[in-house]
Amino acid sequence: MAVYINTPFTTDDAKRIKAGDTVYISGTIYTARDAAHKRLCELVAQGKELPFDVKDAVIYYVGPTPPKPGMAIGSAGPTTSYRMDAYAPTLMDLGLRGMIGKGKRSVEVVESIKKNGAVYFAAIGGAGALLSSCIKEAEVIAYEDLGAEAVRKLRVENLPVVAVIDTEGTNLYETGRKAYLESQK
Amino acid sequence: MREINACDIVKTVKKLCIEANCHLGEDVKNCIKCARENETWETACDVLDKIIENYNIADELSAPICQDTGVACVFLEVGQDVHINGDLNEAVNEGVRQGYKDGYLRKSVVKDPIDRVNTGDNTPAMIYYDIVPGDKLTITVAPKGFGSENMSRIVMLRPSDGIEGVKRFVINAVEEAGPNPCPPIVVGVGIGGTFDKAAYMAKKALLRDLGEHNENPYYEELEKELLQSINSLGIGPQGFGGKATALAVNVETMPTHIAGLPCAVNINCHVARHKTEVL
């Protein structure tokens, strides 16, 4: 099913999304990957304020290529998500509602998704040029020294993603493969 | 003795870095189109359509196909009758530096594996040398993303494990990787040699054009059998289920010790990039 959502991404929005749905996201989302997650969680541990409000936010695991002149951003597809597994539950406990990446998540992340009513989305890995066309504005808001890994505030229009793990913990990587194999019997 | 100037190497490496990252090889495109034609599962068809749309956009805009423009793996076949005027290593790194800057490619290299400060220009390149007969210099640039690199595996099998042990290891590596390396993938396999040579062969296997097989009929059959087994796993494009888990399996082998059977698997994503030029 196709679902259209606007950020902020609320609990009610999250609940109507089921694993396997194609979801088009519009509004403001934030980028963060390995190094930025490490810093964000260090701030949380120190009780300090984060560079953006994570409540009902969506984080895109991406390190874009530099924009060519006149463009908002370069190619911008997802990076593999498991490297953020150590940090994701901390952010979900603070209200993070959506994560966009690709690939498997840990048991702890799935549990945190269920507990907090969040959703894990996958964008198509390796489709950086295509996904870039849905990003209309990009601005570095923290950790500029990290280059591609800096935290960026993005304005996206109908960013196409697939819901992989929904609020109930149903996982498309398991159900999709199983359904395909059954169809081949 | 033929003279080649370092500045010509800089220019060539720069050009190859940009071309490889923005324009996918025809061999890979043909394999993806073929996978699309053979796919029946709806979500898988949709993913493959988007992958095709993506490389077409990249071609049109000369934009990077994927944001992970990789660490620059540069393979040099240096003819033994060639003399380089200048510093060859530095020429390659300067080519990478210029290519990644002027091509608006991502700088993804950190100086120290623990300290992790970005070098800012995607150097150093990973340079591989082969000394060959003749007076030419063949340069291949293969930008390698780490989503797939991280899913690579190596094992020192026992000779008694034999070909069945090799097959099990390769298929398990792909199954464990699942959606992580951006399927449909290309699987490079190195069998034999030493611990390090097996890994090197697995990486070099990824440079072979898709659709070309190992010259040895026995290993050509192994490549076909492994591809069929992998595409029966059901992982499919992006791991959402489907047939096209892999586009190709390329196997390379070499002699080994009486006591060993090293086997390495180097995985590449569907953005399987490599461009070559001969100087």
XYZ file of C-alpha atoms in Angstrom:
464
model
C 0.000 0.000 0.000
C 1.164 3.563 -0.664
C 1.118 5.912 2.341
C 1.918 9.626 2.271
C 3.216 11.257 5.450
C 4.362 14.696 6.490
C 6.805 15.357 9.301
C 6.654 15.675 12.267
C 6.020 11.931 12.202
C 3.576 11.270 15.028
C 2.618 8.081 16.866
C -0.698 8.009 14.989
C 1.070 8.246 11.610
C 3.475 5.510 12.638
C 0.672 3.157 13.691
C -1.042 3.207 10.306
C 2.113 2.070 8.512
C 2.617 -1.654 7.979
C 5.797 -3.485 6.950
C 5.868 -3.649 3.154
C 4.078 -0.337 2.584
C 5.641 2.130 0.179
C 5.820 5.409 2.071
C 6.381 8.861 0.601
C 7.838 11.256 3.164
C 7.550 15.043 2.885
C 8.770 17.772 5.224
C 11.860 18.156 7.380
C 14.113 15.215 8.167
C 17.655 15.057 9.570
C 20.757 13.194 8.438
C 23.124 11.388 10.767
C 25.397 8.404 10.432
C 28.170 6.739 12.447
C 30.221 9.652 13.793
C 27.224 11.975 14.318
C 25.328 9.265 16.234
C 28.314 8.803 18.514
C 28.348 12.535 19.294
C 24.565 12.764 19.721
C 24.593 9.936 22.253
C 27.516 11.494 24.111
C 25.399 14.652 24.492
C 22.490 12.581 25.787
C 24.799 10.880 28.316
C 25.976 14.304 29.507
C 22.382 15.525 29.779
C 23.004 18.227 27.165
C 20.655 19.519 24.476
C 20.762 17.924 21.020
C 21.263 20.052 17.874
C 17.694 19.260 16.779
C 14.492 18.097 18.427
C 14.313 14.307 18.051
C 10.703 14.087 19.250
C 8.633 12.755 16.314
C 11.637 13.278 14.043
C 12.905 11.128 11.188
C 16.636 10.475 10.803
C 18.049 9.500 7.419
C 21.264 7.462 7.567
C 23.082 9.133 4.697
C 26.385 10.745 3.839
C 25.707 12.612 0.587
C 28.173 13.528 -2.134
C 28.958 17.269 -2.331
C 26.383 19.295 -4.280
C 27.314 20.549 -7.723
C 26.811 24.304 -8.137
C 23.115 25.155 -8.144
C 22.029 21.902 -6.526
C 20.694 21.408 -2.985
C 22.639 18.203 -2.419
C 24.608 15.565 -4.277
C 23.691 11.884 -4.543
C 22.031 10.790 -1.332
C 21.106 7.134 -0.889
C 21.001 5.259 2.423
C 23.929 3.709 4.258
C 23.774 0.345 6.057
C 21.851 0.761 9.293
C 23.321 -1.838 11.663
C 26.241 0.459 12.431
C 23.769 2.788 14.144
C 22.208 -0.037 16.209
C 24.280 0.808 19.279
C 22.832 4.336 19.328
C 19.295 4.077 17.906
C 17.474 2.894 21.090
C 18.805 5.920 23.042
C 17.324 8.264 20.430
C 14.037 6.353 20.199
C 13.670 6.641 23.980
C 13.783 10.413 23.415
C 10.979 10.224 20.864
C 12.715 9.534 17.543
C 9.905 8.116 15.418
C 11.455 7.131 12.087
C 14.768 5.889 10.740
C 15.659 5.554 7.069
C 18.542 3.306 6.080
C 19.023 -0.107 4.566
C 19.719 -3.582 5.884
C 19.110 -5.574 9.033
C 18.662 -4.229 12.589
C 19.573 -5.823 15.910
C 17.139 -7.487 18.295
C 17.591 -4.523 20.661
C 16.588 -2.056 17.942
C 13.502 -4.079 17.007
C 12.485 -4.196 20.677
C 12.965 -0.450 20.986
C 10.915 0.129 17.807
C 8.032 -1.847 19.350
C 8.368 -0.225 22.762
C 8.480 3.318 21.379
C 6.098 2.915 18.442
C 8.699 3.833 15.818
C 9.151 2.687 12.206
C 12.260 1.573 10.340
C 12.254 2.401 6.648
C 14.573 1.366 3.841
C 15.395 3.545 0.872
C 16.891 1.838 -2.168
C 20.591 1.348 -1.540
C 22.668 2.508 -4.489
C 19.942 4.766 -5.871
C 21.616 7.971 -4.689
C 21.038 9.979 -7.869
C 17.310 9.162 -7.914
C 16.745 9.861 -4.196
C 18.630 13.152 -4.455
C 15.898 14.537 -6.726
C 13.423 14.391 -3.784
C 15.655 16.550 -1.564
C 14.810 20.195 -2.144
C 16.890 21.914 0.544
C 19.856 20.891 2.675
C 21.595 22.777 5.450
C 24.366 21.636 7.775
C 23.170 22.246 11.337
C 25.866 20.446 13.359
C 29.302 18.816 13.189
C 30.453 20.504 9.996
C 33.933 19.083 10.655
C 32.571 15.634 9.833
C 32.117 16.543 6.161
C 29.757 14.045 4.545
C 28.898 12.804 8.043
C 27.729 16.194 9.343
C 24.137 16.534 10.580
C 21.993 18.107 7.863
C 18.454 19.396 7.967
C 16.739 18.327 4.751
C 13.469 19.399 3.185
C 12.164 16.450 1.221
C 9.211 15.984 -1.094
C 7.758 12.522 -1.518
C 10.960 10.730 -0.608
C 10.174 7.105 -1.557
C 10.935 4.523 1.123
C 9.640 1.097 2.089
C 8.498 0.294 5.630
C 10.671 -2.617 6.773
C 9.963 -2.867 10.515
C 6.625 -1.502 11.709
C 5.442 -0.527 15.195
C 4.437 -4.133 15.876
C 7.864 -5.445 14.959
C 6.818 -7.125 11.712
C 9.933 -7.308 9.530
C 9.725 -7.182 5.723
C 13.187 -8.750 5.372
C 11.674 -11.888 6.919
C 8.090 -11.766 5.610
C 9.003 -10.642 2.065
C 11.533 -13.389 1.526
C 9.214 -16.005 3.019
C 6.270 -14.932 0.881
C 8.402 -14.976 -2.273
C 9.761 -18.460 -1.528
C 6.255 -19.752 -0.824
C 5.065 -18.332 -4.141
C 7.741 -20.392 -5.891
C 6.591 -23.738 -4.435
C 62.382 1.319 -22.411
C 59.253 3.442 -22.887
C 58.814 6.621 -20.891
C 55.472 7.535 -19.310
C 55.097 10.860 -17.549
C 53.534 10.949 -14.105
C 51.314 13.866 -15.170
C 49.599 11.637 -17.760
C 48.881 9.109 -15.018
C 47.348 11.864 -12.866
C 45.014 12.903 -15.704
C 43.985 9.329 -16.489
C 43.279 8.360 -12.871
C 41.264 11.540 -12.377
C 39.150 10.847 -15.454
C 38.598 7.186 -14.519
C 37.492 8.108 -10.960
C 34.784 10.403 -12.301
C 33.662 8.127 -15.144
C 33.497 5.009 -12.982
C 31.399 6.765 -10.339
C 28.933 8.433 -12.711
C 28.545 5.985 -15.587
C 27.801 2.349 -14.873
C 29.409 -0.179 -17.256
C 27.270 -1.608 -20.060
C 27.953 -5.136 -18.793
C 26.363 -4.332 -15.429
C 23.440 -2.478 -17.037
C 22.732 -5.450 -19.296
C 22.773 -7.813 -16.329
C 20.358 -5.613 -14.365
C 17.980 -5.347 -17.356
C 18.146 -9.115 -17.778
C 17.379 -9.585 -14.055
C 14.377 -7.275 -14.441
C 13.042 -9.335 -17.355
C 13.355 -12.554 -15.365
C 11.784 -11.150 -12.194
C 8.126 -11.837 -11.439
C 7.800 -10.713 -7.803
C 6.154 -7.297 -7.740
C 8.263 -5.517 -5.117
C 11.420 -6.877 -6.754
C 10.321 -5.545 -10.166
C 9.671 -2.149 -8.613
C 13.122 -2.030 -6.996
C 14.864 -3.050 -10.239
C 12.912 -0.396 -12.172
C 14.134 2.232 -9.716
C 17.711 0.961 -9.957
C 17.517 1.310 -13.760
C 15.980 4.781 -13.447
C 18.791 5.719 -11.056
C 21.680 4.794 -13.358
C 19.919 6.563 -16.223
C 19.649 9.763 -14.134
C 23.326 9.428 -13.179
C 24.277 9.083 -16.868
C 22.208 12.084 -17.833
C 23.464 14.410 -15.095
C 26.966 12.932 -14.821
C 26.108 12.524 -11.140
C 27.418 9.804 -8.838
C 25.289 6.666 -9.199
C 25.638 6.056 -5.455
C 26.634 8.482 -2.701
C 29.225 5.998 -1.469
C 31.778 6.789 -4.144
C 34.023 4.418 -2.325
C 37.633 4.037 -1.497
C 39.512 4.249 -4.813
C 40.914 0.807 -5.576
C 43.467 1.325 -8.330
C 44.913 -1.670 -10.150
C 48.102 -1.057 -12.097
C 49.571 -3.499 -14.601
C 53.010 -2.084 -15.143
C 54.867 -3.317 -18.225
C 58.437 -4.203 -17.267
C 59.740 -2.098 -20.177
C 58.059 1.051 -18.863
C 59.896 3.796 -17.040
C 57.793 6.300 -15.094
C 59.050 9.867 -15.034
C 58.028 10.931 -11.539
C 56.523 9.291 -8.484
C 53.972 6.641 -9.527
C 52.254 6.303 -6.129
C 51.952 10.054 -5.785
C 50.646 10.367 -9.353
C 47.848 7.893 -8.587
C 46.962 9.683 -5.348
C 46.996 13.065 -7.051
C 44.635 11.689 -9.723
C 42.286 10.453 -6.992
C 42.554 13.788 -5.152
C 41.645 15.778 -8.283
C 38.966 13.336 -9.455
C 37.137 13.278 -6.128
C 37.334 17.073 -5.776
C 36.454 18.150 -9.306
C 33.936 15.322 -9.766
C 32.003 16.273 -6.594
C 32.556 12.771 -5.239
C 32.337 11.905 -1.560
C 35.508 11.789 0.500
C 35.178 8.598 2.505
C 38.683 7.816 3.755
C 39.833 8.253 7.363
C 43.546 8.548 8.121
C 43.622 6.170 11.048
C 41.267 3.197 11.574
C 40.824 3.982 15.285
C 41.260 7.754 15.394
C 39.008 8.170 12.310
C 39.754 11.683 11.082
C 38.784 12.150 7.409
C 41.723 12.836 5.086
C 39.470 15.256 3.192
C 40.497 14.246 -0.333
C 39.737 10.505 -0.474
C 43.423 9.598 -0.500
C 45.275 7.402 -0.085
C 44.055 5.108 -2.845
C 44.322 1.359 -2.360
C 46.934 0.565 -5.009
C 47.569 -2.931 -6.363
C 50.588 -3.599 -8.581
C 51.199 -6.292 -11.134
C 54.416 -6.387 -13.148
C 53.690 -7.734 -16.631
C 55.651 -8.125 -19.885
C 55.543 -5.255 -22.399
C 55.769 -1.472 -22.448
C 52.241 -0.438 -21.471
C 50.659 0.753 -18.245
C 47.096 -0.477 -17.697
C 45.152 1.464 -15.080
C 41.854 0.238 -13.646
C 39.955 2.356 -11.141
C 37.350 0.438 -9.138
C 35.662 2.627 -6.503
C 34.537 0.265 -3.748
C 31.664 1.041 -1.408
C 31.790 -0.356 2.100
C 28.179 -1.485 2.498
C 29.186 -4.470 0.411
C 32.854 -4.577 1.474
C 31.761 -5.056 5.110
C 29.864 -8.206 4.115
C 32.986 -9.886 2.709
C 34.365 -13.027 4.352
C 37.446 -15.256 4.344
C 38.032 -18.773 5.661
C 40.901 -21.248 5.744
C 39.041 -24.432 4.791
C 40.571 -27.905 5.120
C 41.442 -29.731 1.896
C 38.883 -32.378 2.956
C 36.150 -29.708 2.861
C 36.633 -29.694 -0.922
C 34.320 -28.056 -3.424
C 31.265 -28.632 -1.218
C 32.947 -26.667 1.573
C 33.626 -23.829 -0.842
C 30.010 -23.749 -2.055
C 28.658 -23.789 1.504
C 30.941 -20.945 2.538
C 30.050 -18.731 -0.433
C 26.304 -19.294 -0.111
C 26.390 -18.746 3.667
C 28.280 -15.475 3.207
C 25.604 -14.208 0.816
C 22.758 -15.433 3.005
C 24.205 -13.834 6.147
C 24.729 -10.571 4.272
C 21.046 -10.577 3.288
C 19.848 -7.070 2.453
C 22.955 -5.265 3.762
C 25.211 -5.148 0.662
C 22.481 -3.692 -1.629
C 21.427 -6.719 -3.662
C 21.428 -7.602 -6.493
C 25.116 -8.129 -5.776
C 28.196 -9.318 -7.621
C 30.092 -12.055 -5.795
C 33.871 -12.274 -6.186
C 35.363 -15.556 -4.999
C 39.074 -16.342 -4.540
C 40.065 -19.965 -3.976
C 43.609 -21.132 -3.191
C 46.872 -19.242 -2.733
C 47.526 -17.967 0.774
C 45.309 -16.088 3.249
C 46.034 -12.732 1.579
C 46.161 -13.989 -2.017
C 42.673 -15.489 -1.676
C 41.313 -12.100 -0.629
C 43.184 -10.382 -3.461
C 41.757 -12.807 -6.034
C 38.241 -12.297 -4.677
C 38.637 -8.539 -5.131
C 40.206 -8.892 -8.567
C 37.361 -11.196 -9.627
C 35.067 -8.159 -9.306
C 36.978 -6.446 -12.121
C 35.919 -9.070 -14.650
C 33.082 -7.955 -16.920
C 29.768 -9.509 -15.939
C 28.810 -12.251 -18.351
C 32.425 -13.370 -18.836
C 33.265 -16.659 -17.170
C 36.361 -18.313 -15.747
C 38.365 -19.843 -18.614
C 38.468 -23.215 -16.881
C 35.196 -25.054 -17.738
C 35.103 -26.603 -14.250
C 35.090 -23.162 -12.604
C 32.718 -21.757 -15.233
C 30.252 -24.440 -14.130
C 30.913 -23.569 -10.480
C 30.126 -19.904 -11.203
C 26.833 -20.847 -12.869
C 25.872 -23.285 -10.127
C 26.647 -20.798 -7.347
C 24.647 -18.076 -9.109
C 21.668 -20.382 -9.402
C 21.904 -21.432 -5.743
C 22.203 -17.813 -4.601
C 19.231 -16.782 -6.699
C 17.161 -19.514 -5.076
C 17.677 -18.006 -1.609
C 14.762 -15.600 -2.095
C 16.562 -12.550 -0.651
C 15.912 -10.560 -3.832
C 16.630 -6.933 -4.757
C 17.264 -4.923 -1.563
C 16.268 -7.992 0.471
C 12.523 -7.434 0.041
C 12.155 -10.908 -1.509
C 12.593 -12.003 -5.117
C 14.854 -13.825 -7.511
C 17.635 -11.362 -8.272
C 19.886 -11.662 -5.228
C 23.031 -11.736 -7.390
C 23.884 -10.600 -10.919
C 27.000 -12.739 -11.256
C 29.499 -14.916 -9.434
C 33.118 -14.547 -10.578
C 35.593 -17.153 -9.371
C 39.390 -16.880 -9.502
C 41.764 -19.618 -8.375
C 45.483 -20.262 -7.944
C 47.761 -23.014 -6.665
C 47.920 -23.492 -2.899
C 49.711 -25.463 -0.174
C 49.119 -29.207 0.336
C 47.599 -28.440 3.751
C 45.223 -25.622 2.812
C 42.138 -24.466 0.963
C 41.794 -20.704 1.509
C 38.511 -19.234 0.294
C 37.525 -15.565 0.207
C 34.285 -13.848 -0.775
C 34.360 -10.168 -1.733
C 30.890 -8.782 -2.305
C 30.045 -5.860 -4.571
C 26.706 -4.056 -4.796
C 24.733 -3.550 -8.017
C 26.743 -0.362 -8.554
C 29.649 -2.567 -9.620
C 32.109 0.057 -10.845
C 35.348 -0.308 -12.744
C 36.898 1.598 -15.643
C 40.148 0.825 -17.420
C 42.528 2.727 -19.649
C 45.823 1.713 -21.207
C 48.704 4.182 -21.450
